[in-house]
Tab-separated table of C-alpha atoms in Angstrom:
chain	number	residue	atom	x	y	z
A	1	MET	CA	-10.252	-17.137	16.262
A	2	ARG	CA	-12.588	-15.358	13.922
A	3	GLU	CA	-10.065	-12.568	13.402
A	4	ASN	CA	-7.328	-15.142	12.542
A	5	ASN	CA	-9.661	-16.764	10.032
A	6	THR	CA	-10.278	-13.433	8.415
A	7	VAL	CA	-6.633	-12.640	8.106
A	8	LEU	CA	-6.024	-16.015	6.577
A	9	LEU	CA	-8.705	-15.506	4.060
A	10	TRP	CA	-7.328	-12.088	3.073
A	11	VAL	CA	-4.015	-13.829	2.610
A	12	LEU	CA	-5.045	-16.999	0.736
A	13	PHE	CA	-7.578	-15.381	-1.697
A	14	PRO	CA	-5.059	-13.050	-3.298
A	15	LEU	CA	-2.404	-15.784	-3.353
A	16	VAL	CA	-4.661	-18.168	-5.296
A	17	LEU	CA	-5.656	-15.429	-7.823
A	18	MET	CA	-1.969	-14.512	-8.103
A	19	PHE	CA	-0.897	-18.054	-8.841
A	20	VAL	CA	-3.656	-18.298	-11.612
A	21	PHE	CA	-2.021	-15.269	-13.314
A	22	TRP	CA	1.456	-16.930	-12.805
A	23	ARG	CA	0.138	-20.105	-14.416
A	24	ASP	CA	-0.982	-17.998	-17.440
A	25	ALA	CA	2.483	-16.469	-17.595
A	26	LEU	CA	4.104	-19.902	-17.643
A	27	ARG	CA	1.814	-20.656	-20.650
A	28	LEU	CA	2.990	-17.504	-22.222
A	29	MET	CA	6.621	-18.322	-21.730
A	30	ARG	CA	6.217	-21.791	-23.201
A	31	ALA	CA	4.480	-20.135	-26.189
A	32	GLY	CA	7.501	-17.761	-26.821
A	33	HIS	CA	6.009	-14.614	-25.298
A	34	GLY	CA	8.959	-14.090	-22.821
A	35	VAL	CA	8.435	-10.266	-22.183
A	36	ALA	CA	4.538	-10.598	-21.858
A	37	ALA	CA	5.182	-13.525	-19.390
A	38	VAL	CA	7.551	-11.426	-17.228
A	39	LEU	CA	5.207	-8.544	-17.214
A	40	THR	CA	2.279	-10.741	-16.272
A	41	VAL	CA	4.254	-12.155	-13.284
A	42	LEU	CA	5.255	-8.644	-12.028
A	43	GLY	CA	1.808	-7.143	-12.704
A	44	ALA	CA	0.086	-9.922	-10.779
A	45	LEU	CA	2.437	-9.553	-7.940
A	46	GLY	CA	2.017	-5.781	-7.867
A	47	PHE	CA	-1.860	-5.969	-8.003
A	48	PHE	CA	-2.341	-8.611	-5.320
A	49	GLY	CA	0.775	-7.563	-3.302
A	50	GLY	CA	-1.097	-4.556	-1.929
A	51	PHE	CA	-3.594	-6.946	-0.235
A	52	LEU	CA	-0.937	-9.216	1.092
A	53	LEU	CA	1.529	-6.743	2.500
A	54	PRO	CA	-0.596	-5.408	5.374
A	55	ASN	CA	-0.867	-9.049	6.631
A	56	LEU	CA	2.798	-9.775	6.817
A	57	GLY	CA	2.874	-8.499	10.475
A	58	SER	CA	6.290	-7.111	11.577
A	59	LEU	CA	8.265	-8.501	8.652
A	60	LEU	CA	8.215	-5.137	6.868
A	61	ASP	CA	8.907	-2.882	9.971
A	62	HIS	CA	12.298	-1.981	8.702
A	63	VAL	CA	11.609	-1.962	4.992
A	64	GLU	CA	10.877	1.391	3.435
A	65	LEU	CA	7.906	1.266	1.062
A	66	PRO	CA	6.907	4.021	-1.524
A	67	ALA	CA	5.778	7.181	0.252
A	68	PHE	CA	5.635	9.682	-2.641
A	69	PHE	CA	2.123	9.264	-3.987
A	70	PHE	CA	-1.225	9.534	-2.092
A	71	THR	CA	0.851	10.487	0.929
A	72	THR	CA	0.404	12.919	3.776
A	73	THR	CA	3.447	13.946	5.846
A	74	ILE	CA	3.474	15.936	9.190
A	75	ALA	CA	6.021	16.672	11.799
A	76	GLY	CA	6.268	13.891	14.308
A	77	PRO	CA	7.715	13.364	17.791
A	78	ASP	CA	11.351	13.812	18.734
A	79	HIS	CA	12.249	15.930	15.714
A	80	SER	CA	10.957	13.346	13.212
A	81	MET	CA	8.570	13.303	10.251
A	82	VAL	CA	5.687	10.837	9.840
A	83	ALA	CA	4.110	9.891	6.604
A	84	LEU	CA	0.775	8.079	5.827
A	85	THR	CA	0.409	6.501	2.414
A	86	GLY	CA	-2.886	5.833	0.626
A	87	ALA	CA	-5.515	3.223	1.413
A	88	PHE	CA	-2.911	0.528	2.498
A	89	GLY	CA	-2.659	2.670	5.733
A	90	ARG	CA	1.267	2.403	5.705
A	91	VAL	CA	2.722	4.696	8.319
A	92	GLN	CA	6.571	5.443	8.102
A	93	ARG	CA	8.679	7.489	10.402
A	94	TYR	CA	11.754	9.427	9.201
A	95	ASP	CA	14.239	11.693	10.787
A	96	MET	CA	14.280	15.355	9.698
A	97	ASP	CA	16.922	14.599	7.030
A	98	GLY	CA	14.513	12.092	5.395
A	99	ASN	CA	16.213	8.931	6.604
A	100	PHE	CA	13.835	6.027	7.072
A	101	ARG	CA	13.550	4.767	10.599
A	102	ALA	CA	10.483	2.510	10.976
A	103	GLY	CA	7.253	1.635	9.276
A	104	TRP	CA	4.021	-0.213	10.052
A	105	PHE	CA	0.395	-0.738	8.817
A	106	ALA	CA	-2.659	0.912	10.491
A	107	HIS	CA	-5.966	-0.822	10.049
A	108	THR	CA	-7.746	1.625	7.597
A	109	GLY	CA	-9.923	-1.055	6.105
A	110	GLY	CA	-8.762	-0.201	2.638
A	111	ALA	CA	-10.022	3.383	2.830
A	112	SER	CA	-8.101	6.551	2.782
A	113	GLY	CA	-6.711	7.580	6.157
A	114	ALA	CA	-5.860	10.837	7.920
A	115	LEU	CA	-2.824	11.538	10.009
A	116	GLY	CA	-2.263	13.654	13.104
A	117	MET	CA	-0.508	13.923	16.465
A	118	THR	CA	-1.836	14.087	20.034
A	119	THR	CA	-0.648	16.472	22.614
A	120	ASP	CA	1.190	13.671	24.434
A	121	GLY	CA	3.205	12.766	21.397
A	122	ALA	CA	1.280	9.739	19.992
A	123	ILE	CA	0.777	9.238	16.199
A	124	ALA	CA	-2.882	9.187	15.335
A	125	VAL	CA	-4.333	7.613	12.166
A	126	ALA	CA	-8.033	7.809	11.402
A	127	SER	CA	-9.880	5.642	8.927
A	128	THR	CA	-13.086	6.891	7.233
A	129	ARG	CA	-14.201	3.320	6.775
A	130	THR	CA	-13.786	1.875	10.222
A	131	LYS	CA	-14.680	5.324	11.857
A	132	GLU	CA	-11.933	4.869	14.374
A	133	ILE	CA	-8.685	6.496	15.247
A	134	GLU	CA	-5.591	4.311	16.137
A	135	LEU	CA	-2.834	5.667	18.375
A	136	PHE	CA	0.770	4.530	17.972
A	137	HIS	CA	4.023	5.145	19.805
A	138	PRO	CA	6.896	6.388	17.594
A	139	ASP	CA	8.144	2.813	17.041
A	140	GLY	CA	4.787	1.641	15.889
A	141	ALA	CA	3.542	-0.063	19.053
A	142	PRO	CA	-0.163	0.663	19.955
A	143	ALA	CA	-0.395	3.506	22.401
A	144	ALA	CA	-4.043	2.887	23.248
A	145	ALA	CA	-7.059	1.024	21.999
A	146	PRO	CA	-8.732	2.354	18.832
A	147	ARG	CA	-11.370	5.060	19.560
A	148	PRO	CA	-14.373	6.347	17.459
A	149	PHE	CA	-14.072	9.877	16.087
A	150	SER	CA	-16.160	12.405	14.298
A	151	TRP	CA	-15.404	15.403	12.077
A	152	THR	CA	-17.155	18.496	10.860
A	153	GLY	CA	-17.420	19.436	7.243
A	154	THR	CA	-18.377	17.525	4.032
A	155	GLN	CA	-14.824	16.462	2.941
A	156	GLU	CA	-13.089	13.554	4.464
A	157	PRO	CA	-10.048	14.533	6.521
A	158	ARG	CA	-6.552	14.090	5.302
A	159	VAL	CA	-4.958	15.731	8.284
A	160	LEU	CA	-6.386	15.559	11.843
A	161	TRP	CA	-7.006	19.231	12.708
A	162	PRO	CA	-8.193	19.648	16.348
A	163	SER	CA	-10.809	22.098	15.233
A	164	ALA	CA	-12.485	19.605	12.895
A	165	VAL	CA	-11.927	16.202	14.435
A	166	LYS	CA	-13.152	15.228	17.850
A	167	VAL	CA	-12.019	11.976	19.755
A	168	ASP	CA	-13.325	11.180	23.171
A	169	GLY	CA	-10.543	11.100	25.720
A	170	VAL	CA	-7.905	12.322	23.169
A	171	THR	CA	-6.661	15.842	22.650
A	172	LEU	CA	-5.189	16.347	19.280
A	173	ALA	CA	-2.334	18.666	18.573
A	174	GLN	CA	-2.098	21.200	15.741
A	175	PRO	CA	-0.287	19.339	13.015
A	176	VAL	CA	2.553	20.744	10.966
A	177	GLU	CA	2.283	19.642	7.317
A	178	LEU	CA	5.664	18.861	5.551
A	179	ALA	CA	6.939	17.899	2.136
A	180	ASN	CA	6.823	14.248	1.548
A	181	PRO	CA	10.077	12.225	2.194
A	182	PRO	CA	12.734	12.271	-0.462
A	183	LEU	CA	12.940	9.505	-3.094
A	184	HIS	CA	15.134	6.526	-2.252
A	185	VAL	CA	16.255	3.815	-4.560
A	186	LEU	CA	14.384	0.867	-2.956
A	187	PRO	CA	11.058	2.357	-2.612
A	188	VAL	CA	11.125	3.543	-6.324
A	189	LEU	CA	11.952	-0.123	-7.264
A	190	LEU	CA	8.958	-1.349	-5.272
A	191	VAL	CA	6.446	0.931	-6.859
A	192	PRO	CA	5.348	-1.852	-9.458
A	193	PHE	CA	4.678	-4.049	-6.379
A	194	TRP	CA	2.769	-1.449	-4.479
A	195	ASP	CA	0.598	0.677	-6.636
A	196	PRO	CA	-2.275	-1.307	-8.388
A	197	LEU	CA	-2.452	1.274	-11.268
A	198	VAL	CA	1.181	0.315	-12.181
A	199	ALA	CA	0.331	-3.272	-11.918
A	200	TRP	CA	-2.729	-2.808	-14.236
A	201	LEU	CA	-0.521	-1.107	-16.701
A	202	MET	CA	1.953	-3.983	-16.778
A	203	LEU	CA	-0.900	-6.497	-17.222
A	204	GLY	CA	-2.336	-4.414	-19.995
A	205	LEU	CA	1.012	-4.113	-21.710
A	206	ALA	CA	1.542	-7.968	-21.418
A	207	MET	CA	-1.692	-8.531	-23.127
A	208	LEU	CA	-0.933	-6.045	-25.868
A	209	LEU	CA	2.484	-7.671	-26.526
A	210	MET	CA	0.867	-11.104	-26.532
A	211	ARG	CA	-1.761	-9.963	-29.281
A	212	LEU	CA	1.004	-8.388	-31.330
A	213	GLY	CA	2.950	-11.700	-31.107
A	214	ARG	CA	0.017	-13.644	-32.228
A	215	ARG	CA	-0.710	-11.330	-35.176
A	216	ARG	CA	2.945	-11.552	-36.310
A	217	ALA	CA	2.842	-15.321	-36.030
A	218	SER	CA	-0.386	-15.486	-38.122
A	219	SER	CA	0.970	-13.108	-40.847
A	220	HIS	CA	4.162	-15.114	-41.156
A	221	PRO	CA	3.072	-18.810	-41.135
A	222	PRO	CA	5.913	-21.331	-41.074
A	223	PRO	CA	7.030	-22.607	-44.510
A	224	GLN	CA	5.533	-25.943	-45.469
A	225	ALA	CA	7.844	-28.855	-46.102
């Protein structure tokens, strides 16, 4: 029950803030700042979308999201490749030709994650914030309960090397790092709704256009009757 309430809070809070931005966008539209209004809507959707997407459950299992920035890719089971993207903990599986097959979210707690494989073919995702490793089957179904892990060295792991990462009851395989998946049209179009940096740029550009519009309006007052 408490977990459901937490998920509901993580969904409702960004939605409320997003609708506040959209209300301001409507005011901009009514004031004649159409481009600024559109950028505000898209920027708000992009910034808060990253908090909403991981809570959509299985709705995005067959939707390819951007996997070409802050992404680690390794060879996966059954001649596939597996990519882990950024703090959102998005795991995506591709065939060796780069064709998207499935995707799901790991519970990284908003921190960067590390990707690896076990000797029995499970996909392992470690979170430096939760201090746990999650194990998945190739279709994204949990392969085992999350387990605590430890690593040697001062840098946080990006790839789960067996010599540096220790997990009780799990034997990690030697990972094979690969180039990130090729660019596809849909993930490129979704970048504004996925990367908060792009969203901030959109919101900043909207504010700049709004100020320029106000300056032009003040320098060209309407003629008096």
